[in-house]
Amino acid sequence: MSKSSAKALNSAVPKDDTLSTGDNLLTALVSGCTAAAFTATVTYPFDFIKTQQQINNVAYMKKWNIPGNYPATLGQMYKGGSALVLGAVVKNGARLVSYNWASKFMSIDSHHGEPNKTTAPRIVIAGIMSATIETAFLIPFENIKITMIQNQSLKNELARTKDIGYDITGTKVGHHTHHHHQHSPHTLTSKSLFARQYVSPNSYYSAEILDTKKHKGRFSAPVPKGVQNIENLKAHYNKHPSLTLFGTVREMYKLKGIRAFTAGTFITYTRQIALSWVWFSSYNAMRQLINPHQTENAWFGHNHTLVQSLGLHTISSFAVIAVTQPLDVVKTHMQSKNGKAIYRDSLSTAYKLFMKQGPLSLFKGALPRFIKVLVSGGMTGIIYEYVENVVNAAGGQAMFKLE
C-alpha cells in the first residue's frame, strides 16, 4: 500500500494531534479547514436524510395518509448544509488553535534534560481541552442545521398536503378535523388534537398544543397577552418557514433567544466523548487481533495492508454507529424546534421515544450516518494531504524573484 493511501485511511480515526506531525499551524489550519469543508459538503445529503429520518414518525404519518416529506431535488437535500460546513470549518479551526495553545500551555520547561518537552498524560489533557472548546463551537451550528432541515421538511409537507382539508401545523386548535373522521362537538374538545388530525413535528407547536400534550387533552386557559407575540411568530413561521442561513438564525432568535443556539449542550458533549472512546477502543482492539504480537506504541502506523486498513476503518465506523446512534437521535430531538418545550432532559427524551415509538426509534438514521462516517474519514485524509502538499509547495515559491 502506498504511503498516501495509508495516511488517508489512518487519518479517518479522530485525533487531536495533527500538529504533532510537524505541520506548522498555518499549514494545518488551511489543510484541516479545507478538508473539513469539502468533506462536509460532499457527505451532507446523508446528514440531511439522517436528521429527517430521526424526526419523522412514519407510523403517525401513515395513520393519516400523509405523503412523505423527503426532498424532491438535490438543492433541497442541501438545506442546512451551509450551517454544517461553516460549523465544520469553525470547529476544525478551533480544534487546531486550541490544541496548539493547550499543548504549549501543558508543556514543561525541561523533561529528561530536553527543553520544551511534554509528557503523554499532558498531551491527553491538551486533547481534552481542545475537544471541549471545539464542541462548544459546534453546538450552535448543529441547532441551526436541524432547524433548517425541519423548515425544508415542513415546506414539503405544506406543499403536498395543501388540499387535505385542515392545517397540518395545528395553528388553529379545535377548528380542524380529518375529513375521514367525524366527531361530535364534545369529542372535539375532549380528544387530543394529535388524535384528531396530523400535526407536523416540523412545525412550532402552539402553547395550546403543548398544554394538551402535558395535560392529556385538557385545554388550558387563553394565552396571556405577553406571550401572544411569540404565538403569532410561530403561526407566521409555520406558514412561511425560513430556508436561508441568516433567515433561520433570525427566526430562531426571535422565537427562543440565545437559548435556541445552546440546546442539547450536554448530550452533544456526551456523544462526542462516546464517539472518540468507541472509535479508539474498537480501532485498537482490531489492530491487536490483526497483529497480537505488535509491540510498537504508535497508534497510526503505516504497517497495515490496504484491505486491513479498510477493514479497521469499516469496523470502527460500525462500532461508533452501534453505540452512539441513540445519543445522536436524542440530540436531534432535543435540538429540534419543540425540543425544549416537549423534553426535560436527555433521559426523558430517550424514555419517551422508547415508549411511544419503540426501541428501534433510537436507531433511526443509522444507515445514512454510517455511510457518512465511512466515507468522510478517508476523504478527509486524502484532501488534507493534497492541500498540505499544495500549501507546502506554494510556501517554497518566491514571487517576483530577480535572477
mmCIF file of C-alpha atoms in Angstrom:
data_model
loop_
_atom_site.group_PDB
_atom_site.id
_atom_site.type_symbol
_atom_site.label_atom_id
_atom_site.label_comp_id
_atom_site.label_asym_id
_atom_site.label_seq_id
_atom_site.Cartn_x
_atom_site.Cartn_y
_atom_site.Cartn_z
ATOM 1 C CA MET A 1 0.000 0.000 0.000
ATOM 2 C CA SER A 2 1.266 3.462 -0.837
ATOM 3 C CA LYS A 3 2.170 5.924 1.863
ATOM 4 C CA SER A 4 -0.536 8.364 0.756
ATOM 5 C CA SER A 5 -3.240 5.680 0.846
ATOM 6 C CA ALA A 6 -2.214 4.586 4.309
ATOM 7 C CA LYS A 7 -2.174 8.132 5.560
ATOM 8 C CA ALA A 8 -5.624 8.816 4.134
ATOM 9 C CA LEU A 9 -7.153 5.732 5.728
ATOM 10 C CA ASN A 10 -5.460 6.114 9.066
ATOM 11 C CA SER A 11 -6.465 9.764 9.252
ATOM 12 C CA ALA A 12 -10.046 8.545 9.418
ATOM 13 C CA VAL A 13 -9.551 7.903 13.115
ATOM 14 C CA PRO A 14 -10.473 11.059 15.061
ATOM 15 C CA LYS A 15 -7.434 12.627 16.606
ATOM 16 C CA ASP A 16 -6.370 15.930 18.023
ATOM 17 C CA ASP A 17 -2.639 15.528 17.427
ATOM 18 C CA THR A 18 -2.498 16.999 13.941
ATOM 19 C CA LEU A 19 0.183 19.405 14.956
ATOM 20 C CA SER A 20 2.407 16.636 16.268
ATOM 21 C CA THR A 21 3.103 15.527 12.709
ATOM 22 C CA GLY A 22 5.330 18.536 12.231
ATOM 23 C CA ASP A 23 2.949 20.762 10.265
ATOM 24 C CA ASN A 24 3.124 24.410 11.170
ATOM 25 C CA LEU A 25 -0.094 25.942 12.467
ATOM 26 C CA LEU A 26 -0.934 27.852 9.270
ATOM 27 C CA THR A 27 -0.490 24.766 7.083
ATOM 28 C CA ALA A 28 -2.591 22.683 9.465
ATOM 29 C CA LEU A 29 -5.323 25.327 9.557
ATOM 30 C CA VAL A 30 -5.547 25.670 5.773
ATOM 31 C CA SER A 31 -5.367 21.931 5.160
ATOM 32 C CA GLY A 32 -7.675 20.938 8.013
ATOM 33 C CA CYS A 33 -10.367 23.539 7.357
ATOM 34 C CA THR A 34 -10.340 22.899 3.598
ATOM 35 C CA ALA A 35 -10.614 19.152 4.110
ATOM 36 C CA ALA A 36 -13.420 19.630 6.655
ATOM 37 C CA ALA A 37 -15.390 21.944 4.351
ATOM 38 C CA PHE A 38 -15.009 19.679 1.318
ATOM 39 C CA THR A 39 -15.954 16.512 3.204
ATOM 40 C CA ALA A 40 -18.938 18.141 4.909
ATOM 41 C CA THR A 41 -20.206 19.411 1.550
ATOM 42 C CA VAL A 42 -19.888 16.079 -0.252
ATOM 43 C CA THR A 43 -21.430 13.979 2.523
ATOM 44 C CA TYR A 44 -24.144 16.422 3.627
ATOM 45 C CA PRO A 45 -27.056 14.663 1.854
ATOM 46 C CA PHE A 46 -26.518 11.699 4.187
ATOM 47 C CA ASP A 47 -26.697 14.088 7.138
ATOM 48 C CA PHE A 48 -29.942 15.585 5.808
ATOM 49 C CA ILE A 49 -31.571 12.164 5.354
ATOM 50 C CA LYS A 50 -30.363 11.012 8.772
ATOM 51 C CA THR A 51 -31.847 14.028 10.565
ATOM 52 C CA GLN A 52 -35.123 13.801 8.675
ATOM 53 C CA GLN A 53 -35.497 10.098 9.462
ATOM 54 C CA GLN A 54 -34.845 10.752 13.139
ATOM 55 C CA ILE A 55 -37.530 13.439 13.426
ATOM 56 C CA ASN A 56 -40.190 11.795 11.259
ATOM 57 C CA ASN A 57 -42.743 9.483 12.844
ATOM 58 C CA VAL A 58 -43.518 7.188 9.910
ATOM 59 C CA ALA A 59 -46.322 5.285 11.664
ATOM 60 C CA TYR A 60 -48.033 8.549 12.619
ATOM 61 C CA MET A 61 -47.773 9.845 9.044
ATOM 62 C CA LYS A 62 -49.163 6.627 7.592
ATOM 63 C CA LYS A 63 -52.107 6.745 10.002
ATOM 64 C CA TRP A 64 -53.284 9.988 8.420
ATOM 65 C CA ASN A 65 -52.135 9.177 4.865
ATOM 66 C CA ILE A 66 -49.587 11.989 4.837
ATOM 67 C CA PRO A 67 -47.246 11.984 1.819
ATOM 68 C CA GLY A 68 -43.556 11.793 2.648
ATOM 69 C CA ASN A 69 -41.644 14.999 3.208
ATOM 70 C CA TYR A 70 -38.393 13.784 1.689
ATOM 71 C CA PRO A 71 -36.548 16.172 -0.649
ATOM 72 C CA ALA A 72 -37.570 16.290 -4.283
ATOM 73 C CA THR A 73 -34.379 17.876 -5.601
ATOM 74 C CA LEU A 74 -30.665 17.856 -4.813
ATOM 75 C CA GLY A 75 -30.933 21.503 -3.765
ATOM 76 C CA GLN A 76 -33.447 20.572 -1.062
ATOM 77 C CA MET A 77 -31.069 17.912 0.233
ATOM 78 C CA TYR A 78 -28.507 20.653 0.878
ATOM 79 C CA LYS A 79 -30.753 22.771 3.086
ATOM 80 C CA GLY A 80 -28.798 23.214 6.290
ATOM 81 C CA GLY A 81 -25.557 22.411 4.512
ATOM 82 C CA SER A 82 -24.298 25.967 4.855
ATOM 83 C CA ALA A 83 -24.613 25.746 8.646
ATOM 84 C CA LEU A 84 -22.872 22.378 8.786
ATOM 85 C CA VAL A 85 -19.993 23.406 6.502
ATOM 86 C CA LEU A 86 -19.486 26.655 8.371
ATOM 87 C CA GLY A 87 -19.615 24.750 11.643
ATOM 88 C CA ALA A 88 -17.096 22.183 10.387
ATOM 89 C CA VAL A 89 -14.647 24.921 9.404
ATOM 90 C CA VAL A 90 -15.045 26.784 12.701
ATOM 91 C CA LYS A 91 -14.807 23.517 14.652
ATOM 92 C CA ASN A 92 -11.582 22.443 12.937
ATOM 93 C CA GLY A 93 -10.057 25.880 13.255
ATOM 94 C CA ALA A 94 -10.935 25.966 16.947
ATOM 95 C CA ARG A 95 -9.544 22.454 17.389
ATOM 96 C CA LEU A 96 -6.163 23.257 15.868
ATOM 97 C CA VAL A 97 -5.727 26.640 17.514
ATOM 98 C CA SER A 98 -6.900 25.428 20.917
ATOM 99 C CA TYR A 99 -4.773 22.281 20.733
ATOM 100 C CA ASN A 100 -1.730 24.304 19.723
ATOM 101 C CA TRP A 101 -2.311 26.618 22.679
ATOM 102 C CA ALA A 102 -3.162 23.811 25.118
ATOM 103 C CA SER A 103 -0.156 21.680 24.165
ATOM 104 C CA LYS A 104 2.183 24.635 24.717
ATOM 105 C CA PHE A 105 0.405 25.519 27.949
ATOM 106 C CA MET A 106 0.760 21.939 29.201
ATOM 107 C CA SER A 107 4.421 21.634 28.191
ATOM 108 C CA ILE A 108 7.205 21.801 30.741
ATOM 109 C CA ASP A 109 10.494 23.628 30.550
ATOM 110 C CA SER A 110 12.603 20.514 30.870
ATOM 111 C CA HIS A 111 11.927 16.795 30.603
ATOM 112 C CA HIS A 112 14.831 14.338 30.957
ATOM 113 C CA GLY A 113 17.239 17.101 30.127
ATOM 114 C CA GLU A 114 15.419 18.204 26.950
ATOM 115 C CA PRO A 115 13.837 21.683 26.913
ATOM 116 C CA ASN A 116 10.205 22.414 25.924
ATOM 117 C CA LYS A 117 9.037 18.808 26.087
ATOM 118 C CA THR A 118 5.795 17.342 27.322
ATOM 119 C CA THR A 119 4.524 14.008 28.576
ATOM 120 C CA ALA A 120 1.838 11.635 27.293
ATOM 121 C CA PRO A 121 -0.665 12.479 30.080
ATOM 122 C CA ARG A 122 -0.236 16.181 29.351
ATOM 123 C CA ILE A 123 -0.878 15.559 25.646
ATOM 124 C CA VAL A 124 -4.100 13.741 26.554
ATOM 125 C CA ILE A 125 -5.182 16.645 28.759
ATOM 126 C CA ALA A 126 -4.411 19.096 25.941
ATOM 127 C CA GLY A 127 -6.539 16.983 23.605
ATOM 128 C CA ILE A 128 -9.430 17.017 26.082
ATOM 129 C CA MET A 129 -9.171 20.785 26.427
ATOM 130 C CA SER A 130 -9.243 21.326 22.670
ATOM 131 C CA ALA A 131 -12.132 18.839 22.242
ATOM 132 C CA THR A 132 -14.138 20.748 24.855
ATOM 133 C CA ILE A 133 -13.586 24.038 23.062
ATOM 134 C CA GLU A 134 -14.335 22.690 19.578
ATOM 135 C CA THR A 135 -17.585 21.059 20.727
ATOM 136 C CA ALA A 136 -18.731 24.365 22.222
ATOM 137 C CA PHE A 137 -18.264 25.975 18.794
ATOM 138 C CA LEU A 138 -20.129 23.117 17.091
ATOM 139 C CA ILE A 139 -23.368 23.222 19.129
ATOM 140 C CA PRO A 140 -24.898 26.464 17.706
ATOM 141 C CA PHE A 141 -24.350 25.307 14.113
ATOM 142 C CA GLU A 142 -25.935 21.931 14.888
ATOM 143 C CA ASN A 143 -29.048 23.705 16.170
ATOM 144 C CA ILE A 144 -29.232 25.888 13.070
ATOM 145 C CA LYS A 145 -28.751 22.887 10.771
ATOM 146 C CA ILE A 146 -31.569 20.908 12.369
ATOM 147 C CA THR A 147 -33.973 23.858 12.190
ATOM 148 C CA MET A 148 -33.144 24.405 8.502
ATOM 149 C CA ILE A 149 -33.790 20.721 7.778
ATOM 150 C CA GLN A 150 -37.107 20.902 9.638
ATOM 151 C CA ASN A 151 -38.064 24.028 7.709
ATOM 152 C CA GLN A 152 -37.434 22.285 4.391
ATOM 153 C CA SER A 153 -39.375 19.234 5.583
ATOM 154 C CA LEU A 154 -42.289 21.430 6.680
ATOM 155 C CA LYS A 155 -42.229 23.254 3.352
ATOM 156 C CA ASN A 156 -42.537 19.932 1.537
ATOM 157 C CA GLU A 157 -45.370 18.807 3.805
ATOM 158 C CA LEU A 158 -47.279 22.035 3.283
ATOM 159 C CA ALA A 159 -46.926 21.718 -0.493
ATOM 160 C CA ARG A 160 -48.048 18.078 -0.538
ATOM 161 C CA THR A 161 -50.980 18.467 1.859
ATOM 162 C CA LYS A 162 -52.445 21.770 0.690
ATOM 163 C CA ASP A 163 -55.698 20.047 -0.295
ATOM 164 C CA ILE A 164 -56.005 17.859 2.782
ATOM 165 C CA GLY A 165 -58.723 19.993 4.354
ATOM 166 C CA TYR A 166 -57.041 21.147 7.580
ATOM 167 C CA ASP A 167 -53.944 22.892 8.898
ATOM 168 C CA ILE A 168 -51.174 20.322 9.497
ATOM 169 C CA THR A 169 -49.330 22.765 11.751
ATOM 170 C CA GLY A 170 -52.232 22.753 14.194
ATOM 171 C CA THR A 171 -52.218 26.545 14.381
ATOM 172 C CA LYS A 172 -55.998 26.741 14.753
ATOM 173 C CA VAL A 173 -56.579 24.229 17.504
ATOM 174 C CA GLY A 174 -60.046 22.731 17.632
ATOM 175 C CA HIS A 175 -61.143 24.038 14.218
ATOM 176 C CA HIS A 176 -59.885 21.250 12.007
ATOM 177 C CA THR A 177 -60.502 17.557 11.869
ATOM 178 C CA HIS A 178 -59.518 14.846 9.451
ATOM 179 C CA HIS A 179 -62.084 14.571 6.698
ATOM 180 C CA HIS A 180 -62.192 10.797 7.059
ATOM 181 C CA HIS A 181 -63.294 11.016 10.686
ATOM 182 C CA GLN A 182 -66.416 12.676 12.029
ATOM 183 C CA HIS A 183 -66.627 13.669 15.670
ATOM 184 C CA SER A 184 -69.224 15.243 17.893
ATOM 185 C CA PRO A 185 -68.517 18.694 19.388
ATOM 186 C CA HIS A 186 -67.899 17.006 22.742
ATOM 187 C CA THR A 187 -65.275 14.716 21.198
ATOM 188 C CA LEU A 188 -63.541 17.626 19.511
ATOM 189 C CA THR A 189 -62.818 19.280 22.826
ATOM 190 C CA SER A 190 -62.086 16.132 24.795
ATOM 191 C CA LYS A 191 -59.707 14.352 22.435
ATOM 192 C CA SER A 192 -56.167 15.495 21.815
ATOM 193 C CA LEU A 193 -55.571 17.321 18.563
ATOM 194 C CA PHE A 194 -52.987 14.657 17.666
ATOM 195 C CA ALA A 195 -55.754 12.032 17.864
ATOM 196 C CA ARG A 196 -57.997 14.035 15.537
ATOM 197 C CA GLN A 197 -55.576 15.054 12.814
ATOM 198 C CA TYR A 198 -51.936 15.004 11.726
ATOM 199 C CA VAL A 199 -49.752 17.683 13.299
ATOM 200 C CA SER A 200 -46.322 18.031 11.717
ATOM 201 C CA PRO A 201 -43.388 17.589 14.146
ATOM 202 C CA ASN A 202 -41.519 20.028 11.906
ATOM 203 C CA SER A 203 -43.810 22.918 12.889
ATOM 204 C CA TYR A 204 -43.666 25.032 16.015
ATOM 205 C CA TYR A 205 -46.245 23.759 18.495
ATOM 206 C CA SER A 206 -48.507 26.472 19.866
ATOM 207 C CA ALA A 207 -48.903 26.982 23.611
ATOM 208 C CA GLU A 208 -52.348 25.371 23.410
ATOM 209 C CA ILE A 209 -50.974 22.249 21.701
ATOM 210 C CA LEU A 210 -48.157 21.965 24.220
ATOM 211 C CA ASP A 211 -50.671 22.210 27.032
ATOM 212 C CA THR A 212 -52.794 19.410 25.571
ATOM 213 C CA LYS A 213 -49.699 17.201 25.381
ATOM 214 C CA LYS A 214 -48.918 17.866 29.028
ATOM 215 C CA HIS A 215 -52.471 17.507 30.311
ATOM 216 C CA LYS A 216 -53.743 14.653 28.131
ATOM 217 C CA GLY A 217 -56.273 16.554 26.070
ATOM 218 C CA ARG A 218 -57.386 19.250 28.546
ATOM 219 C CA PHE A 219 -57.163 22.710 27.016
ATOM 220 C CA SER A 220 -55.534 25.469 29.023
ATOM 221 C CA ALA A 221 -56.687 28.986 29.719
ATOM 222 C CA PRO A 222 -56.258 31.601 26.961
ATOM 223 C CA VAL A 223 -52.685 32.617 26.172
ATOM 224 C CA PRO A 224 -51.595 35.755 28.090
ATOM 225 C CA LYS A 225 -51.106 38.882 26.031
ATOM 226 C CA GLY A 226 -47.392 38.956 26.796
ATOM 227 C CA VAL A 227 -46.956 35.591 25.072
ATOM 228 C CA GLN A 228 -49.252 36.322 22.147
ATOM 229 C CA ASN A 229 -46.471 37.866 20.071
ATOM 230 C CA ILE A 230 -44.487 34.621 20.218
ATOM 231 C CA GLU A 231 -47.581 32.654 19.258
ATOM 232 C CA ASN A 232 -48.127 34.942 16.270
ATOM 233 C CA LEU A 233 -44.498 34.439 15.227
ATOM 234 C CA LYS A 234 -44.944 30.672 15.482
ATOM 235 C CA ALA A 235 -48.003 30.840 13.237
ATOM 236 C CA HIS A 236 -46.126 33.027 10.745
ATOM 237 C CA TYR A 237 -43.072 30.780 10.526
ATOM 238 C CA ASN A 238 -45.275 27.686 10.334
ATOM 239 C CA LYS A 239 -46.753 29.144 7.161
ATOM 240 C CA HIS A 240 -43.508 30.654 5.861
ATOM 241 C CA PRO A 241 -40.536 28.604 7.146
ATOM 242 C CA SER A 242 -37.126 30.194 6.588
ATOM 243 C CA LEU A 243 -34.931 28.398 4.070
ATOM 244 C CA THR A 244 -31.761 30.502 4.268
ATOM 245 C CA LEU A 245 -28.999 30.516 6.863
ATOM 246 C CA PHE A 246 -29.476 34.084 8.079
ATOM 247 C CA GLY A 247 -33.261 33.855 7.843
ATOM 248 C CA THR A 248 -33.202 30.754 10.039
ATOM 249 C CA VAL A 249 -30.871 32.400 12.565
ATOM 250 C CA ARG A 250 -33.246 35.379 12.752
ATOM 251 C CA GLU A 251 -36.250 33.056 13.113
ATOM 252 C CA MET A 252 -34.634 31.082 15.927
ATOM 253 C CA TYR A 253 -33.539 34.184 17.813
ATOM 254 C CA LYS A 254 -36.977 35.833 17.590
ATOM 255 C CA LEU A 255 -38.719 32.757 18.950
ATOM 256 C CA LYS A 256 -36.271 31.484 21.576
ATOM 257 C CA GLY A 257 -33.467 33.983 22.027
ATOM 258 C CA ILE A 258 -29.901 32.814 22.717
ATOM 259 C CA ARG A 259 -31.081 29.503 24.160
ATOM 260 C CA ALA A 260 -32.115 28.469 20.648
ATOM 261 C CA PHE A 261 -28.419 28.018 19.862
ATOM 262 C CA THR A 262 -27.395 26.222 23.063
ATOM 263 C CA ALA A 263 -29.941 23.387 23.150
ATOM 264 C CA GLY A 264 -28.513 19.898 23.533
ATOM 265 C CA THR A 265 -25.204 21.024 25.013
ATOM 266 C CA PHE A 266 -24.836 18.156 27.494
ATOM 267 C CA ILE A 267 -25.920 15.405 25.087
ATOM 268 C CA THR A 268 -23.608 16.771 22.371
ATOM 269 C CA TYR A 269 -20.615 16.585 24.710
ATOM 270 C CA THR A 270 -21.670 13.090 25.753
ATOM 271 C CA ARG A 271 -21.911 11.975 22.132
ATOM 272 C CA GLN A 272 -18.507 13.408 21.231
ATOM 273 C CA ILE A 273 -16.833 11.716 24.198
ATOM 274 C CA ALA A 274 -18.528 8.397 23.435
ATOM 275 C CA LEU A 275 -17.609 8.680 19.753
ATOM 276 C CA SER A 276 -13.912 9.160 20.467
ATOM 277 C CA TRP A 277 -13.834 6.445 23.115
ATOM 278 C CA VAL A 278 -15.631 3.835 20.971
ATOM 279 C CA TRP A 279 -13.546 4.631 17.896
ATOM 280 C CA PHE A 280 -10.191 4.430 19.654
ATOM 281 C CA SER A 281 -11.201 1.308 21.585
ATOM 282 C CA SER A 282 -12.541 -0.602 18.580
ATOM 283 C CA TYR A 283 -9.674 0.528 16.346
ATOM 284 C CA ASN A 284 -7.035 -0.551 18.846
ATOM 285 C CA ALA A 285 -8.822 -3.852 19.595
ATOM 286 C CA MET A 286 -8.934 -4.762 15.897
ATOM 287 C CA ARG A 287 -5.263 -3.849 15.479
ATOM 288 C CA GLN A 288 -4.439 -6.246 18.298
ATOM 289 C CA LEU A 289 -6.437 -9.005 16.576
ATOM 290 C CA ILE A 290 -4.636 -8.417 13.292
ATOM 291 C CA ASN A 291 -1.212 -8.425 14.926
ATOM 292 C CA PRO A 292 -1.339 -9.656 18.543
ATOM 293 C CA HIS A 293 2.458 -9.523 18.852
ATOM 294 C CA GLN A 294 2.754 -5.898 17.783
ATOM 295 C CA THR A 295 4.893 -4.044 20.297
ATOM 296 C CA GLU A 296 5.051 -0.578 18.750
ATOM 297 C CA ASN A 297 3.231 2.178 20.595
ATOM 298 C CA ALA A 298 2.346 4.201 17.516
ATOM 299 C CA TRP A 299 -1.403 4.383 17.071
ATOM 300 C CA PHE A 300 -1.363 5.372 13.440
ATOM 301 C CA GLY A 301 1.465 3.335 11.956
ATOM 302 C CA HIS A 302 1.511 2.664 8.210
ATOM 303 C CA ASN A 303 2.213 -1.037 8.518
ATOM 304 C CA HIS A 304 -1.251 -2.330 7.533
ATOM 305 C CA THR A 305 -2.262 -3.503 4.098
ATOM 306 C CA LEU A 306 -4.973 -1.664 2.194
ATOM 307 C CA VAL A 307 -7.535 -4.384 2.977
ATOM 308 C CA GLN A 308 -6.608 -4.349 6.666
ATOM 309 C CA SER A 309 -6.870 -0.551 6.853
ATOM 310 C CA LEU A 310 -10.252 -0.615 5.111
ATOM 311 C CA GLY A 311 -11.438 -3.306 7.497
ATOM 312 C CA LEU A 312 -10.233 -1.364 10.541
ATOM 313 C CA HIS A 313 -11.996 1.766 9.376
ATOM 314 C CA THR A 314 -15.246 -0.049 8.469
ATOM 315 C CA ILE A 315 -15.490 -1.993 11.732
ATOM 316 C CA SER A 316 -14.626 1.082 13.804
ATOM 317 C CA SER A 317 -17.302 3.076 11.943
ATOM 318 C CA PHE A 318 -19.878 0.341 12.584
ATOM 319 C CA ALA A 319 -18.982 0.246 16.286
ATOM 320 C CA VAL A 320 -19.354 4.020 16.540
ATOM 321 C CA ILE A 321 -22.834 3.928 14.994
ATOM 322 C CA ALA A 322 -23.979 0.940 17.058
ATOM 323 C CA VAL A 323 -23.021 2.593 20.345
ATOM 324 C CA THR A 324 -23.598 6.311 19.740
ATOM 325 C CA GLN A 325 -26.668 6.311 17.467
ATOM 326 C CA PRO A 326 -29.155 6.559 20.377
ATOM 327 C CA LEU A 327 -27.208 9.571 21.657
ATOM 328 C CA ASP A 328 -27.369 11.160 18.204
ATOM 329 C CA VAL A 329 -31.132 10.560 17.975
ATOM 330 C CA VAL A 330 -31.711 12.085 21.419
ATOM 331 C CA LYS A 331 -29.511 15.065 20.481
ATOM 332 C CA THR A 332 -31.522 15.685 17.316
ATOM 333 C CA HIS A 333 -34.831 15.675 19.187
ATOM 334 C CA MET A 334 -33.544 17.968 21.929
ATOM 335 C CA GLN A 335 -32.251 20.421 19.312
ATOM 336 C CA SER A 336 -35.448 20.303 17.251
ATOM 337 C CA LYS A 337 -37.948 23.143 17.136
ATOM 338 C CA ASN A 338 -40.044 21.823 20.026
ATOM 339 C CA GLY A 339 -37.265 20.056 21.890
ATOM 340 C CA LYS A 340 -37.102 22.292 24.956
ATOM 341 C CA ALA A 341 -40.882 22.544 25.147
ATOM 342 C CA ILE A 342 -41.525 18.780 24.986
ATOM 343 C CA TYR A 343 -38.494 17.169 26.618
ATOM 344 C CA ARG A 344 -36.980 17.886 30.019
ATOM 345 C CA ASP A 345 -33.595 16.259 29.603
ATOM 346 C CA SER A 346 -31.736 13.553 27.694
ATOM 347 C CA LEU A 347 -33.051 10.642 29.760
ATOM 348 C CA SER A 348 -36.684 11.719 29.494
ATOM 349 C CA THR A 349 -36.233 12.180 25.743
ATOM 350 C CA ALA A 350 -34.878 8.654 25.320
ATOM 351 C CA TYR A 351 -37.647 7.252 27.550
ATOM 352 C CA LYS A 352 -40.438 8.976 25.621
ATOM 353 C CA LEU A 353 -39.054 7.875 22.263
ATOM 354 C CA PHE A 354 -38.653 4.311 23.519
ATOM 355 C CA MET A 355 -42.167 4.116 24.949
ATOM 356 C CA LYS A 356 -44.038 5.907 22.155
ATOM 357 C CA GLN A 357 -42.159 4.794 19.042
ATOM 358 C CA GLY A 358 -40.403 1.629 20.163
ATOM 359 C CA PRO A 359 -36.734 0.716 20.719
ATOM 360 C CA LEU A 360 -35.893 0.959 17.012
ATOM 361 C CA SER A 361 -36.686 4.680 17.116
ATOM 362 C CA LEU A 362 -33.379 5.173 18.949
ATOM 363 C CA PHE A 363 -31.552 3.868 15.876
ATOM 364 C CA LYS A 364 -33.313 5.928 13.214
ATOM 365 C CA GLY A 365 -30.948 7.317 10.600
ATOM 366 C CA ALA A 366 -28.255 4.753 11.405
ATOM 367 C CA LEU A 367 -27.627 3.732 7.788
ATOM 368 C CA PRO A 368 -27.079 7.213 6.279
ATOM 369 C CA ARG A 369 -24.953 8.183 9.292
ATOM 370 C CA PHE A 370 -22.846 5.035 8.870
ATOM 371 C CA ILE A 371 -22.277 5.835 5.189
ATOM 372 C CA LYS A 372 -21.319 9.399 6.058
ATOM 373 C CA VAL A 373 -18.842 8.317 8.752
ATOM 374 C CA LEU A 374 -17.400 5.638 6.486
ATOM 375 C CA VAL A 375 -16.862 7.991 3.552
ATOM 376 C CA SER A 376 -15.825 11.136 5.388
ATOM 377 C CA GLY A 377 -12.872 9.645 7.277
ATOM 378 C CA GLY A 378 -10.843 8.511 4.280
ATOM 379 C CA MET A 379 -11.914 11.530 2.225
ATOM 380 C CA THR A 380 -10.721 13.928 4.931
ATOM 381 C CA GLY A 381 -7.285 12.272 4.958
ATOM 382 C CA ILE A 382 -6.938 12.420 1.172
ATOM 383 C CA ILE A 383 -7.987 16.083 0.917
ATOM 384 C CA TYR A 384 -5.842 17.063 3.909
ATOM 385 C CA GLU A 385 -2.728 15.524 2.375
ATOM 386 C CA TYR A 386 -3.401 17.066 -1.033
ATOM 387 C CA VAL A 387 -3.949 20.580 0.340
ATOM 388 C CA GLU A 388 -0.967 20.173 2.658
ATOM 389 C CA ASN A 389 1.280 19.385 -0.312
ATOM 390 C CA VAL A 390 -0.096 22.358 -2.256
ATOM 391 C CA VAL A 391 0.439 24.745 0.665
ATOM 392 C CA ASN A 392 3.942 23.465 1.309
ATOM 393 C CA ALA A 393 4.812 23.754 -2.382
ATOM 394 C CA ALA A 394 3.379 27.268 -2.577
ATOM 395 C CA GLY A 395 5.228 28.223 0.593
ATOM 396 C CA GLY A 396 8.533 27.431 -1.061
ATOM 397 C CA GLN A 397 7.894 29.682 -4.052
ATOM 398 C CA ALA A 398 9.217 33.219 -4.220
ATOM 399 C CA MET A 399 7.260 35.784 -6.245
ATOM 400 C CA PHE A 400 8.988 38.338 -8.477
ATOM 401 C CA LYS A 401 12.396 36.919 -7.676
ATOM 402 C CA LEU A 402 15.231 38.642 -9.558
ATOM 403 C CA GLU A 403 17.632 36.277 -11.288
#
